[in-house]
PDB file of C-alpha atoms in Angstrom:
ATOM      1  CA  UNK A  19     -13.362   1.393   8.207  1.00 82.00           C
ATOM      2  CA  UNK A  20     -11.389   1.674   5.119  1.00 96.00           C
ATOM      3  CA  UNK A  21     -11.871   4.612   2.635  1.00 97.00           C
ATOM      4  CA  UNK A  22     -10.997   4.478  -0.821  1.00 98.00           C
ATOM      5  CA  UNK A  23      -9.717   7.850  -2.443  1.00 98.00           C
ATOM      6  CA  UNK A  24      -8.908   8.619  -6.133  1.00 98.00           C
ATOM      7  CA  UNK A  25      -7.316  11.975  -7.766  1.00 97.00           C
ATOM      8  CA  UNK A  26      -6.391  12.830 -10.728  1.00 97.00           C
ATOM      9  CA  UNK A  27      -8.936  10.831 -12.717  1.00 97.00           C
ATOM     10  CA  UNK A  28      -8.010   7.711 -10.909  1.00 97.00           C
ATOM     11  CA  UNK A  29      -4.176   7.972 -12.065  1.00 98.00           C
ATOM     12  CA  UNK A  30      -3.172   7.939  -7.883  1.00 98.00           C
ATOM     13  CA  UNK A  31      -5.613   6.003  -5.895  1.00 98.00           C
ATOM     14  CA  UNK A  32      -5.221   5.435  -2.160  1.00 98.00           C
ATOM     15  CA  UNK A  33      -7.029   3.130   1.228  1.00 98.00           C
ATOM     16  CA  UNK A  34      -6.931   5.656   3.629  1.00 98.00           C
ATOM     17  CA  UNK A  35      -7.234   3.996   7.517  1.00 98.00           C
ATOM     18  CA  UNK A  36      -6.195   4.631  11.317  1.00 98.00           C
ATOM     19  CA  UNK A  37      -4.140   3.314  13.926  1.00 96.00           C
ATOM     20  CA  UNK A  38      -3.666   4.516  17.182  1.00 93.00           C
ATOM     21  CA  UNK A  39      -5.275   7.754  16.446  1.00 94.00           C
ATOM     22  CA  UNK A  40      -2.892   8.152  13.674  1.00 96.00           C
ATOM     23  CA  UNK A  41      -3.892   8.362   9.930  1.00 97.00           C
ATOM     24  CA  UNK A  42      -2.180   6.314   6.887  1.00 98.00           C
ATOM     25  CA  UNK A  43      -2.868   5.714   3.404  1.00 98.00           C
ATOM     26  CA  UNK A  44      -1.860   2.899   1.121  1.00 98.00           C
ATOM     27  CA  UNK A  45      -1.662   4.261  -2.339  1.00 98.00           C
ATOM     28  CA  UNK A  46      -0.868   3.633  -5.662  1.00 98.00           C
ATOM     29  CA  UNK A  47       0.370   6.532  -8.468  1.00 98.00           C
ATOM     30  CA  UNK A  48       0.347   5.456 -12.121  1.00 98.00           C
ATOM     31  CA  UNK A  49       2.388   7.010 -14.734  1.00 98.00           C
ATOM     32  CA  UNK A  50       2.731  10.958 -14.404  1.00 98.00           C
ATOM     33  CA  UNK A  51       3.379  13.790 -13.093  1.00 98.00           C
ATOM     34  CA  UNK A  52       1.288  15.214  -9.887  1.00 98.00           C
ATOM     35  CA  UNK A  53       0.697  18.169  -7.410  1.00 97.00           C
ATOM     36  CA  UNK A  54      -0.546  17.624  -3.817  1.00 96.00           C
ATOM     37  CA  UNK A  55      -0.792  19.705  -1.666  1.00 96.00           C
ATOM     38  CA  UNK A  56      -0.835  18.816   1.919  1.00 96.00           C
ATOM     39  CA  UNK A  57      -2.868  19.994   5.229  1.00 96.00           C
ATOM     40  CA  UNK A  58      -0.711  17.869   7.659  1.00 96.00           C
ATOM     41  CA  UNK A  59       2.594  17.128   7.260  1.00 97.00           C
ATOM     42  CA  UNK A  60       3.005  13.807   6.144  1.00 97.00           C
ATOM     43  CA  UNK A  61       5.586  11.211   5.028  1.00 98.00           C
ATOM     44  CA  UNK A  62       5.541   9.352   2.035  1.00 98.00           C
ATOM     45  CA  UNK A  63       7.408   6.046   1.691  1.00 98.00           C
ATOM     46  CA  UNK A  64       8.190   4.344  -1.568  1.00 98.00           C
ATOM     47  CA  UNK A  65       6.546   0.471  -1.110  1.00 98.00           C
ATOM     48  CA  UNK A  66       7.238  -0.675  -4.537  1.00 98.00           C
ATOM     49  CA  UNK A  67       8.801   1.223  -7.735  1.00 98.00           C
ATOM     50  CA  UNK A  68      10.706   4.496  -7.393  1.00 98.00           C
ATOM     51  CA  UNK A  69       8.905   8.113  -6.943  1.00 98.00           C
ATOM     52  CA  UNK A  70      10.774  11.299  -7.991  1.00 98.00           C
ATOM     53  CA  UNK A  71       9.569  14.382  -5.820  1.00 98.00           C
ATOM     54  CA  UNK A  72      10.511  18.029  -5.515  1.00 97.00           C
ATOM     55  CA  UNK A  73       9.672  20.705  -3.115  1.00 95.00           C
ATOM     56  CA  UNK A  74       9.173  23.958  -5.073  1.00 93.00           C
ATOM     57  CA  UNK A  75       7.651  24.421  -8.293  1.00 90.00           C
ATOM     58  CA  UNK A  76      11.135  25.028  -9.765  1.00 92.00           C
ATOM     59  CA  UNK A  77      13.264  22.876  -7.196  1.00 94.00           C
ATOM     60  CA  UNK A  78      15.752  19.876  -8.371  1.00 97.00           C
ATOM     61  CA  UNK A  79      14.018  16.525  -8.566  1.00 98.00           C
ATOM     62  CA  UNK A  80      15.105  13.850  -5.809  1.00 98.00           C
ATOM     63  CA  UNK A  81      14.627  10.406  -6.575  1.00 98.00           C
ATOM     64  CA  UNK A  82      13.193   7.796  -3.984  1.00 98.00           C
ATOM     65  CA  UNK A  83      13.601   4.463  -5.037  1.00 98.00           C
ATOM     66  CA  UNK A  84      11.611   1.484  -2.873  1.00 97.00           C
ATOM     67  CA  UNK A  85      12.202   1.202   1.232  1.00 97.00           C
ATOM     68  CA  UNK A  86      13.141   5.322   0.744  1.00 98.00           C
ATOM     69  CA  UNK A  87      10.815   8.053   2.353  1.00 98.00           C
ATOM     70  CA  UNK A  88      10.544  11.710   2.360  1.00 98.00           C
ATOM     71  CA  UNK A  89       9.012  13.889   4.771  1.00 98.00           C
ATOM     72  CA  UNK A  90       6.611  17.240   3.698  1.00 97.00           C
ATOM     73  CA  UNK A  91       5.619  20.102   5.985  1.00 96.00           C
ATOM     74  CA  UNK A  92       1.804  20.645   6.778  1.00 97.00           C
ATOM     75  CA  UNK A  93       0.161  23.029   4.630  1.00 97.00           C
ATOM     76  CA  UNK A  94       2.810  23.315   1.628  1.00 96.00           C
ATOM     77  CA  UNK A  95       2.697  21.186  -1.792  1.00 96.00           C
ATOM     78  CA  UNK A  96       5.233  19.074  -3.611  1.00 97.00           C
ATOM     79  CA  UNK A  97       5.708  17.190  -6.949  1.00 98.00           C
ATOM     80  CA  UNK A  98       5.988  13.616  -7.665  1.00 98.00           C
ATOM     81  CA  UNK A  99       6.291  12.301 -10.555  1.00 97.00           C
ATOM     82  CA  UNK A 100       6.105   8.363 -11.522  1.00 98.00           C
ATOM     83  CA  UNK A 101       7.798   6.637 -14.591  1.00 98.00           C
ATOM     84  CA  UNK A 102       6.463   3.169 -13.606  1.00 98.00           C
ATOM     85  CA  UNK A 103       3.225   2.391 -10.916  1.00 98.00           C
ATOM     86  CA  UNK A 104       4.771   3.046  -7.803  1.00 98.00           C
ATOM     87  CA  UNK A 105       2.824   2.047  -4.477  1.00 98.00           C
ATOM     88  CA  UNK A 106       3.385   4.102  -1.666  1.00 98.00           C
ATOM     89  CA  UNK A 107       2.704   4.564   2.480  1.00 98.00           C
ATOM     90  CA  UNK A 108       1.801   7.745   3.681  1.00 98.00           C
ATOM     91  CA  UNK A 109       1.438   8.638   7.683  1.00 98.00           C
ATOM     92  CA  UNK A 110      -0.267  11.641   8.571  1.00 97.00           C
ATOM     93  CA  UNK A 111       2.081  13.197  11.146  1.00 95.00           C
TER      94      UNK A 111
ATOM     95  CA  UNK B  15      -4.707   1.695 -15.072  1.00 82.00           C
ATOM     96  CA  UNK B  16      -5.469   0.643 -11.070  1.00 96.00           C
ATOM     97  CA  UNK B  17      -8.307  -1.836  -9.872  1.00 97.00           C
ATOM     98  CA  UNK B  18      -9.481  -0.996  -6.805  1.00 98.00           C
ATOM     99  CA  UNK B  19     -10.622  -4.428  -5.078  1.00 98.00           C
ATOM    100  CA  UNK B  20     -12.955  -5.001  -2.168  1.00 98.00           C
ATOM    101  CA  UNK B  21     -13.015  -8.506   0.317  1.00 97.00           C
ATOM    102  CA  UNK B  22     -14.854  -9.516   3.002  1.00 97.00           C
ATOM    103  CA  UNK B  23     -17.528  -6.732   3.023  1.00 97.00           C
ATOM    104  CA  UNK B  24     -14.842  -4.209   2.249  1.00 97.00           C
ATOM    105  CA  UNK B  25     -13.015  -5.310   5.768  1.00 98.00           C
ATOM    106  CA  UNK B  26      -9.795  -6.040   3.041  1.00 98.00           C
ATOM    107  CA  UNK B  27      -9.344  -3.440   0.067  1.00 98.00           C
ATOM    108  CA  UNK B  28      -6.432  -3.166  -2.187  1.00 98.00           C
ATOM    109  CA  UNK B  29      -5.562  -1.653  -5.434  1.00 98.00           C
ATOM    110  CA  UNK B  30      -3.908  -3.351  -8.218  1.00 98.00           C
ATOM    111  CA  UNK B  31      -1.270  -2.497 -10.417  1.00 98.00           C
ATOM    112  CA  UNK B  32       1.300  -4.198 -12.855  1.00 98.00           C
ATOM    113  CA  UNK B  33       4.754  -3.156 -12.862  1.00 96.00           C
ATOM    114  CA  UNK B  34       7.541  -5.027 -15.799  1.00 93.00           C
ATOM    115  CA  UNK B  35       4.668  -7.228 -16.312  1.00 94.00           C
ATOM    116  CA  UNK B  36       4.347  -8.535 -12.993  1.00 96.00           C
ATOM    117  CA  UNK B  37       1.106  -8.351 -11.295  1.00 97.00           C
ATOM    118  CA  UNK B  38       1.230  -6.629  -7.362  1.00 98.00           C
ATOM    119  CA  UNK B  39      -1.295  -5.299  -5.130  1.00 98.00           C
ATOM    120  CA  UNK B  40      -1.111  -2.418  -2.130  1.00 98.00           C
ATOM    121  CA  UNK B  41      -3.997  -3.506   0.290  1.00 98.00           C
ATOM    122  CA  UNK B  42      -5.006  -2.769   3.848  1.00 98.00           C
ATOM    123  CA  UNK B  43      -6.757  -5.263   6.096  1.00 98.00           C
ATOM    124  CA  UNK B  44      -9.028  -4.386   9.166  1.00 98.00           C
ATOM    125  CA  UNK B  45      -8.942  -6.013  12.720  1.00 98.00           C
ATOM    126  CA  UNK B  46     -10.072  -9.601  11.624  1.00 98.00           C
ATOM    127  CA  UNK B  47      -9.655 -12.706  10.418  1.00 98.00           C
ATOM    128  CA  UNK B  48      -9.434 -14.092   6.777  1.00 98.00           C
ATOM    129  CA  UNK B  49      -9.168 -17.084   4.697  1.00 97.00           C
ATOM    130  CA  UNK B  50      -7.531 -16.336   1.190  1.00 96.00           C
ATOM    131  CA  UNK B  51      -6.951 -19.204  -1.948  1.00 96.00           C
ATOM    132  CA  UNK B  52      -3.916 -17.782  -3.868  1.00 96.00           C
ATOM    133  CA  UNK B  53      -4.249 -18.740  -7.961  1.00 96.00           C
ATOM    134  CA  UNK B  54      -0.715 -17.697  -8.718  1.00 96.00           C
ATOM    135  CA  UNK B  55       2.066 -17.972  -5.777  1.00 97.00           C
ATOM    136  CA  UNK B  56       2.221 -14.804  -3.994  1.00 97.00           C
ATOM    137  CA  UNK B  57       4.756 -12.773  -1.508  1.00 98.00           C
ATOM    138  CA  UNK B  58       2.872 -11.061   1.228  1.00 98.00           C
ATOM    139  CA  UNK B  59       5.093  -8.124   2.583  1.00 98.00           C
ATOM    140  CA  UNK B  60       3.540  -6.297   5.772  1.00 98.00           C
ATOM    141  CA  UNK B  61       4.794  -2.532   4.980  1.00 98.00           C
ATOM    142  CA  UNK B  62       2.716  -0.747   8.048  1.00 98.00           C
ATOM    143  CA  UNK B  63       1.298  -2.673  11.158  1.00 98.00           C
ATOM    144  CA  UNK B  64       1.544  -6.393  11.708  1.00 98.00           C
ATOM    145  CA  UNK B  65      -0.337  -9.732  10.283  1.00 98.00           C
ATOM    146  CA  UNK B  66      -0.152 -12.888  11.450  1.00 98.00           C
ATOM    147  CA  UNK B  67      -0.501 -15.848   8.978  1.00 98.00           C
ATOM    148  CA  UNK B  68      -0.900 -19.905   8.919  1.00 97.00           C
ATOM    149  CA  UNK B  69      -0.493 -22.336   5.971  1.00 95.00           C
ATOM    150  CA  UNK B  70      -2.476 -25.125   7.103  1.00 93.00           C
ATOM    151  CA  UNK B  71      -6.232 -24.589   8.948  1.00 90.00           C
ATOM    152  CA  UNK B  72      -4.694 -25.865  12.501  1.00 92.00           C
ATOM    153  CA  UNK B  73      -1.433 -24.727  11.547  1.00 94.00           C
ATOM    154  CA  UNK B  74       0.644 -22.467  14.548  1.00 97.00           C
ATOM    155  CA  UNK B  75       0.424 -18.579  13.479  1.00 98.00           C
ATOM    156  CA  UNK B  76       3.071 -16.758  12.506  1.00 98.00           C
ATOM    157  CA  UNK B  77       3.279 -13.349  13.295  1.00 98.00           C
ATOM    158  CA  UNK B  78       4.894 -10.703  10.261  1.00 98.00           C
ATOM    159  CA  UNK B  79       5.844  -7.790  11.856  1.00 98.00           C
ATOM    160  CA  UNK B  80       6.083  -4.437   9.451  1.00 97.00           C
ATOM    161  CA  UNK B  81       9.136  -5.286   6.961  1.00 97.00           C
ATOM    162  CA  UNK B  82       8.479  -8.706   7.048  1.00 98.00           C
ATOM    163  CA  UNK B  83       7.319 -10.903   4.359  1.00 98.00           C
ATOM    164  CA  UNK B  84       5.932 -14.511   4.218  1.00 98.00           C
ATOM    165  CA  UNK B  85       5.509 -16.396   0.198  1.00 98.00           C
ATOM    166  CA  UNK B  86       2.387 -18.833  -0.249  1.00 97.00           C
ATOM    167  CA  UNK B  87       2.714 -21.148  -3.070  1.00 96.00           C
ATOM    168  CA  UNK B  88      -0.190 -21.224  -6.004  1.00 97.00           C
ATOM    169  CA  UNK B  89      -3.476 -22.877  -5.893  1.00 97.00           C
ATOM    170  CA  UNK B  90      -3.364 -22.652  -2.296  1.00 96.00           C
ATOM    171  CA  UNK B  91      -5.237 -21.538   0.549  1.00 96.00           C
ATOM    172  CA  UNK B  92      -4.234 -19.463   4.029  1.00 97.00           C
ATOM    173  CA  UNK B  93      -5.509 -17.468   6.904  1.00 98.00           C
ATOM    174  CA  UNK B  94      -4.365 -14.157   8.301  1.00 98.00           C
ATOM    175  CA  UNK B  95      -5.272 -11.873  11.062  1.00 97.00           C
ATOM    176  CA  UNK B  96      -4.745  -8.817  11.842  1.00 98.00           C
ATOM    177  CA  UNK B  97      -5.374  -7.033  15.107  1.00 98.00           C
ATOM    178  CA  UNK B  98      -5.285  -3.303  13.883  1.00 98.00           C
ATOM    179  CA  UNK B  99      -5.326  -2.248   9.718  1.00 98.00           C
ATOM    180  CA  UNK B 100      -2.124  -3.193   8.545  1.00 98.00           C
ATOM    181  CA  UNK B 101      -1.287  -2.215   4.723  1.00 98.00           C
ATOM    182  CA  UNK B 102       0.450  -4.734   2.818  1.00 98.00           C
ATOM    183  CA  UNK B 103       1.922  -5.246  -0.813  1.00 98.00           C
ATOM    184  CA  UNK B 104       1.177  -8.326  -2.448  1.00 98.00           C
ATOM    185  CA  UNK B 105       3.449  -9.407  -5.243  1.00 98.00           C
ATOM    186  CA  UNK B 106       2.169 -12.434  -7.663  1.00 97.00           C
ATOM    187  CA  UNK B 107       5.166 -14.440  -8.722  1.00 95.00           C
TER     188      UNK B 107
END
């Protein structure tokens, strides 16, 4: 079944599901900026809008516009930051 | 702010968002089938997974493969399936 998740006061919101044993969510990020922190590594693709991420608390910000992805490792943490709702896909590697 | 949606006994969830003033949605369906009536004319874009879709209720199915998109016009009416959850991005044109 489908499960609904919201952080950050409901500012990202995602539909987390599975297929073929391997997780996904669909998600949405309002305006902002954000900190996740991840258990798997994942990778996050831009569906719609443009995300900016960055990979250490004090690293450059790369810009992902839509049909872009980035990739994090498990158990690390990134920024992204939204100027516009951006929907994303993340896969659970 | 996002509005978390929920069809068909929760077997279709999305979460809506507005973007330059354009309404869009990033849903997930579950193994099924569905009949949807569009109010404003939509593009359906399959971004993980596959749907198949048909315009007319004997009409052949079409299958959307992930990166694929079909357009349904307003005030109309169409049925998709999907064999495994398959996230999606609606866009209301």
């Amino acid at each position: 079944m489908l499960k609904h998740n919201s952080y950050f006061d409901g500012k990202v919101q995602s539909l987390g599901f599975e297929r073929n044993g391997r997780k996904q969510t669909a998600g949405v990020i309002i305006p902002g900026e954000y900190h996740f922190s991840t258990d798997a590594p994942e990778r996050m693709t831009v569906v719609s809008g443009e995300l900016s991420a960055r990979f250490t608390p004090t690293g450059a910000w790369v810009t992902y516009p839509a049909g872009s992805s980035f990739e994090v490792a498990g158990k690390s943490a990134f920024d992204v930051k939204a100027g516009a709702p951006t929907a994303y896909l993340c896969e659970f590697l």
